[in-house]
mmCIF file of C-alpha atoms in Angstrom:
data_model
loop_
_atom_site.group_PDB
_atom_site.id
_atom_site.type_symbol
_atom_site.label_atom_id
_atom_site.label_comp_id
_atom_site.label_asym_id
_atom_site.label_seq_id
_atom_site.Cartn_x
_atom_site.Cartn_y
_atom_site.Cartn_z
ATOM 1 C CA MET A 1 -27.815 -14.547 25.566
ATOM 2 C CA GLN A 2 -28.321 -10.773 25.985
ATOM 3 C CA ALA A 3 -24.526 -10.269 27.334
ATOM 4 C CA LEU A 4 -23.180 -12.366 24.515
ATOM 5 C CA VAL A 5 -24.954 -10.051 22.217
ATOM 6 C CA HIS A 6 -23.785 -7.025 23.998
ATOM 7 C CA ILE A 7 -19.963 -8.288 24.243
ATOM 8 C CA HIS A 8 -20.442 -9.043 20.221
ATOM 9 C CA ASN A 9 -21.471 -5.412 19.432
ATOM 10 C CA ARG A 10 -19.051 -3.959 21.660
ATOM 11 C CA LEU A 11 -16.074 -5.971 20.068
ATOM 12 C CA ALA A 12 -17.557 -5.179 16.501
ATOM 13 C CA ARG A 13 -17.493 -1.249 17.269
ATOM 14 C CA LEU A 14 -13.901 -1.452 18.267
ATOM 15 C CA ALA A 15 -12.964 -3.286 15.122
ATOM 16 C CA ASP A 16 -14.631 -0.835 13.320
ATOM 17 C CA ARG A 17 -12.883 2.052 14.585
ATOM 18 C CA ALA A 18 -9.468 0.420 14.599
ATOM 19 C CA ALA A 19 -10.377 -0.782 10.556
ATOM 20 C CA PRO A 20 -9.421 2.355 9.012
ATOM 21 C CA GLU A 21 -5.867 2.761 10.429
ATOM 22 C CA ALA A 22 -4.892 -1.032 10.875
ATOM 23 C CA LEU A 23 -6.131 -2.462 7.418
ATOM 24 C CA PRO A 24 -3.837 -0.550 5.320
ATOM 25 C CA LEU A 25 -0.903 -0.944 7.642
ATOM 26 C CA LEU A 26 -1.597 -4.581 8.024
ATOM 27 C CA ALA A 27 -1.767 -4.939 4.282
ATOM 28 C CA ARG A 28 1.534 -2.683 3.473
ATOM 29 C CA PHE A 29 3.089 -5.197 6.076
ATOM 30 C CA THR A 30 2.015 -8.458 4.489
ATOM 31 C CA PHE A 31 3.276 -6.931 1.308
ATOM 32 C CA ALA A 32 6.461 -6.348 2.750
ATOM 33 C CA ALA A 33 6.563 -9.490 4.749
ATOM 34 C CA THR A 34 5.769 -11.794 1.820
ATOM 35 C CA LEU A 35 6.464 -10.038 -1.687
ATOM 36 C CA LEU A 36 8.867 -7.286 -1.400
ATOM 37 C CA GLY A 37 11.783 -9.620 -1.416
ATOM 38 C CA TYR A 38 10.235 -11.755 -4.266
ATOM 39 C CA PHE A 39 9.883 -8.650 -6.335
ATOM 40 C CA TRP A 40 13.360 -7.304 -5.388
ATOM 41 C CA ALA A 41 14.691 -10.707 -6.165
ATOM 42 C CA SER A 42 13.101 -10.701 -9.580
ATOM 43 C CA ALA A 43 14.155 -7.226 -10.257
ATOM 44 C CA LEU A 44 18.007 -8.189 -9.473
ATOM 45 C CA THR A 45 17.843 -10.991 -12.166
ATOM 46 C CA LYS A 46 16.909 -8.385 -14.741
ATOM 47 C CA VAL A 47 19.858 -5.921 -14.160
ATOM 48 C CA GLY A 48 22.830 -6.200 -16.499
ATOM 49 C CA PRO A 49 26.300 -6.027 -15.147
ATOM 50 C CA GLY A 50 27.792 -2.840 -13.720
ATOM 51 C CA LEU A 51 27.097 0.250 -12.182
ATOM 52 C CA PHE A 52 24.861 1.032 -15.070
ATOM 53 C CA GLY A 53 23.400 -2.368 -15.472
ATOM 54 C CA ILE A 54 19.867 -1.334 -15.056
ATOM 55 C CA PHE A 55 20.182 0.642 -18.553
ATOM 56 C CA LYS A 56 21.404 -2.789 -20.202
ATOM 57 C CA PRO A 57 18.998 -5.230 -18.916
ATOM 58 C CA SER A 58 20.233 -8.890 -18.893
ATOM 59 C CA LEU A 59 19.667 -11.703 -21.165
ATOM 60 C CA GLY A 60 17.096 -13.142 -18.760
ATOM 61 C CA ALA A 61 15.110 -10.000 -18.119
ATOM 62 C CA TYR A 62 14.445 -10.297 -22.157
ATOM 63 C CA ALA A 63 13.680 -13.816 -21.977
ATOM 64 C CA GLN A 64 11.355 -13.554 -18.786
ATOM 65 C CA ILE A 65 9.469 -10.547 -19.906
ATOM 66 C CA PHE A 66 9.642 -11.604 -24.033
ATOM 67 C CA PRO A 67 9.920 -15.318 -24.273
ATOM 68 C CA LYS A 68 8.540 -15.924 -27.568
ATOM 69 C CA ALA A 69 10.260 -12.929 -29.137
ATOM 70 C CA MET A 70 13.469 -13.687 -27.528
ATOM 71 C CA GLU A 71 12.977 -17.630 -29.050
ATOM 72 C CA ALA A 72 12.252 -15.788 -32.738
ATOM 73 C CA ALA A 73 15.448 -13.860 -32.194
ATOM 74 C CA SER A 74 17.405 -16.872 -31.280
ATOM 75 C CA TYR A 75 18.140 -15.257 -27.962
ATOM 76 C CA ASN A 76 19.959 -12.283 -29.867
ATOM 77 C CA VAL A 77 18.808 -8.926 -27.920
ATOM 78 C CA GLY A 78 20.294 -7.133 -30.840
ATOM 79 C CA ASP A 79 17.383 -8.234 -32.905
ATOM 80 C CA LEU A 80 14.798 -6.675 -30.678
ATOM 81 C CA SER A 81 13.411 -3.482 -30.796
ATOM 82 C CA PHE A 82 13.768 -0.481 -28.890
ATOM 83 C CA PHE A 83 10.173 -1.117 -27.748
ATOM 84 C CA HIS A 84 11.602 -4.254 -26.039
ATOM 85 C CA TRP A 85 14.055 -2.389 -24.363
ATOM 86 C CA ALA A 86 11.700 0.156 -23.024
ATOM 87 C CA VAL A 87 9.445 -2.395 -21.688
ATOM 88 C CA VAL A 88 12.034 -4.417 -19.838
ATOM 89 C CA PHE A 89 13.698 -1.183 -18.381
ATOM 90 C CA ALA A 90 10.446 -0.049 -17.328
ATOM 91 C CA GLY A 91 9.178 -3.280 -15.730
ATOM 92 C CA THR A 92 12.655 -3.768 -14.067
ATOM 93 C CA VAL A 93 12.311 0.084 -12.471
ATOM 94 C CA ALA A 94 8.646 -0.718 -11.410
ATOM 95 C CA GLU A 95 9.739 -3.978 -9.774
ATOM 96 C CA PHE A 96 12.205 -1.986 -7.526
ATOM 97 C CA VAL A 97 10.191 1.347 -7.101
ATOM 98 C CA LEU A 98 6.657 0.226 -6.728
ATOM 99 C CA PRO A 99 7.190 -1.839 -3.974
ATOM 100 C CA LEU A 100 9.386 0.358 -2.007
ATOM 101 C CA LEU A 101 6.819 3.121 -2.596
ATOM 102 C CA ILE A 102 4.155 0.453 -1.011
ATOM 103 C CA VAL A 103 6.211 -0.549 1.924
ATOM 104 C CA ILE A 104 7.487 3.246 3.177
ATOM 105 C CA GLY A 105 4.004 4.219 2.121
ATOM 106 C CA LEU A 106 4.570 7.226 -0.558
ATOM 107 C CA PHE A 107 1.923 7.799 -3.230
ATOM 108 C CA THR A 108 0.530 4.387 -1.971
ATOM 109 C CA ARG A 109 -2.567 4.525 -3.794
ATOM 110 C CA LEU A 110 -0.808 5.018 -7.164
ATOM 111 C CA ALA A 111 1.972 2.566 -6.456
ATOM 112 C CA SER A 112 -0.728 -0.490 -5.213
ATOM 113 C CA LEU A 113 -2.443 0.204 -8.380
ATOM 114 C CA GLY A 114 0.655 -0.114 -10.138
ATOM 115 C CA MET A 115 1.403 -3.302 -8.806
ATOM 116 C CA ILE A 116 -2.157 -4.758 -9.320
ATOM 117 C CA GLY A 117 -1.116 -3.958 -13.237
ATOM 118 C CA PHE A 118 2.172 -5.492 -12.679
ATOM 119 C CA VAL A 119 0.718 -8.704 -11.046
ATOM 120 C CA ILE A 120 -1.748 -8.724 -13.864
ATOM 121 C CA VAL A 121 0.732 -8.414 -16.670
ATOM 122 C CA GLN A 122 3.369 -10.972 -15.042
ATOM 123 C CA SER A 123 0.350 -13.469 -15.023
ATOM 124 C CA LEU A 124 -0.512 -13.127 -18.317
ATOM 125 C CA THR A 125 3.082 -13.518 -19.156
ATOM 126 C CA ASP A 126 3.540 -16.414 -17.302
ATOM 127 C CA LEU A 127 0.164 -18.047 -18.825
ATOM 128 C CA TYR A 128 0.343 -17.148 -22.358
ATOM 129 C CA GLY A 129 4.349 -15.993 -22.999
ATOM 130 C CA HIS A 130 5.954 -19.069 -20.527
ATOM 131 C CA GLY A 131 2.880 -21.840 -21.607
ATOM 132 C CA GLY A 132 1.333 -22.115 -18.088
ATOM 133 C CA ILE A 133 -2.144 -21.880 -19.746
ATOM 134 C CA GLU A 134 -1.268 -25.229 -20.930
ATOM 135 C CA HIS A 135 -0.603 -26.648 -17.248
ATOM 136 C CA ALA A 136 -3.511 -27.015 -15.270
ATOM 137 C CA GLU A 137 -1.617 -27.160 -11.954
ATOM 138 C CA ALA A 138 0.221 -23.790 -12.725
ATOM 139 C CA LEU A 139 -3.065 -21.942 -13.623
ATOM 140 C CA GLY A 140 -5.231 -23.504 -10.825
ATOM 141 C CA ALA A 141 -8.650 -23.627 -9.955
ATOM 142 C CA TRP A 142 -10.769 -21.181 -7.989
ATOM 143 C CA PHE A 143 -13.281 -23.170 -5.537
ATOM 144 C CA ASP A 144 -11.495 -26.288 -5.889
ATOM 145 C CA ARG A 145 -10.447 -26.765 -2.074
ATOM 146 C CA ILE A 146 -6.915 -26.527 -3.184
ATOM 147 C CA PRO A 147 -5.165 -23.245 -2.329
ATOM 148 C CA ASP A 148 -1.742 -23.583 -4.256
ATOM 149 C CA SER A 149 -1.969 -22.715 -7.832
ATOM 150 C CA LEU A 150 0.460 -20.321 -8.838
ATOM 151 C CA ILE A 151 -1.650 -18.173 -10.857
ATOM 152 C CA LEU A 152 -5.137 -17.999 -9.632
ATOM 153 C CA ASP A 153 -5.078 -18.651 -6.172
ATOM 154 C CA GLN A 154 -1.642 -16.956 -5.040
ATOM 155 C CA ARG A 155 -2.189 -14.045 -7.856
ATOM 156 C CA LEU A 156 -5.648 -13.034 -6.181
ATOM 157 C CA LEU A 157 -4.495 -13.308 -2.597
ATOM 158 C CA TRP A 158 -1.576 -10.433 -3.967
ATOM 159 C CA VAL A 159 -4.039 -8.572 -5.491
ATOM 160 C CA VAL A 160 -6.413 -8.177 -2.501
ATOM 161 C CA ILE A 161 -3.346 -7.201 -0.191
ATOM 162 C CA LEU A 162 -2.681 -4.357 -2.751
ATOM 163 C CA LEU A 163 -6.628 -3.517 -3.247
ATOM 164 C CA ILE A 164 -6.722 -2.377 0.597
ATOM 165 C CA PRO A 165 -4.048 0.422 0.266
ATOM 166 C CA VAL A 166 -5.650 1.342 -3.168
ATOM 167 C CA LEU A 167 -9.138 1.779 -1.491
ATOM 168 C CA LYS A 168 -8.139 2.923 1.996
ATOM 169 C CA GLY A 169 -4.830 4.562 1.533
ATOM 170 C CA ALA A 170 -1.553 3.936 3.187
ATOM 171 C CA GLY A 171 -2.848 4.249 6.761
ATOM 172 C CA ALA A 172 -0.871 5.010 9.668
ATOM 173 C CA LEU A 173 3.064 4.992 9.915
ATOM 174 C CA SER A 174 3.554 6.208 6.211
ATOM 175 C CA VAL A 175 5.003 8.904 4.374
ATOM 176 C CA ASP A 176 1.671 9.788 2.759
ATOM 177 C CA ARG A 177 0.256 10.728 6.393
ATOM 178 C CA LEU A 178 3.387 12.793 7.217
ATOM 179 C CA ILE A 179 2.788 14.725 3.868
ATOM 180 C CA ARG A 180 -0.858 14.782 4.259
ATOM 181 C CA LEU A 181 -1.700 12.659 1.134
ATOM 182 C CA LYS A 182 -5.143 10.385 1.556
#
């Protein structure tokens, strides 16, 4: 039994030494492998036609971000305010830039914190703007033995993955490390 405890303690010390570098790198890798494509694909649906399409968001961008305002305006973007355009533009830029910053490890703590805010706003929009709150299967429930709800289960996992770089930095193999940002 003493030998087993010794092996356990030795492995635990190794894990403790590896964790500060390994956890942030693994979190960024997990984000890149599972969410980078998701956010960029979503951002691409918001870009209007042409070279400067980012400055003229698509009708779908407004419908995704402001569903009730679009319905009230009979889906006429011209009836929306500058505020609506600014939010859609900023959200689209954030959906491209923040994931890229996380993956390359540049300003990682701030970018990860920004993505957490983005996920929270996205979740609230899905729940209240798109009516997801009325559908128990979309909202889901924690501690219910079913880990596939779109909002509570998935978004909690996203936020936890993003919290690691917020708390620990970018880790090894990052631009932050190259320019000595901790």
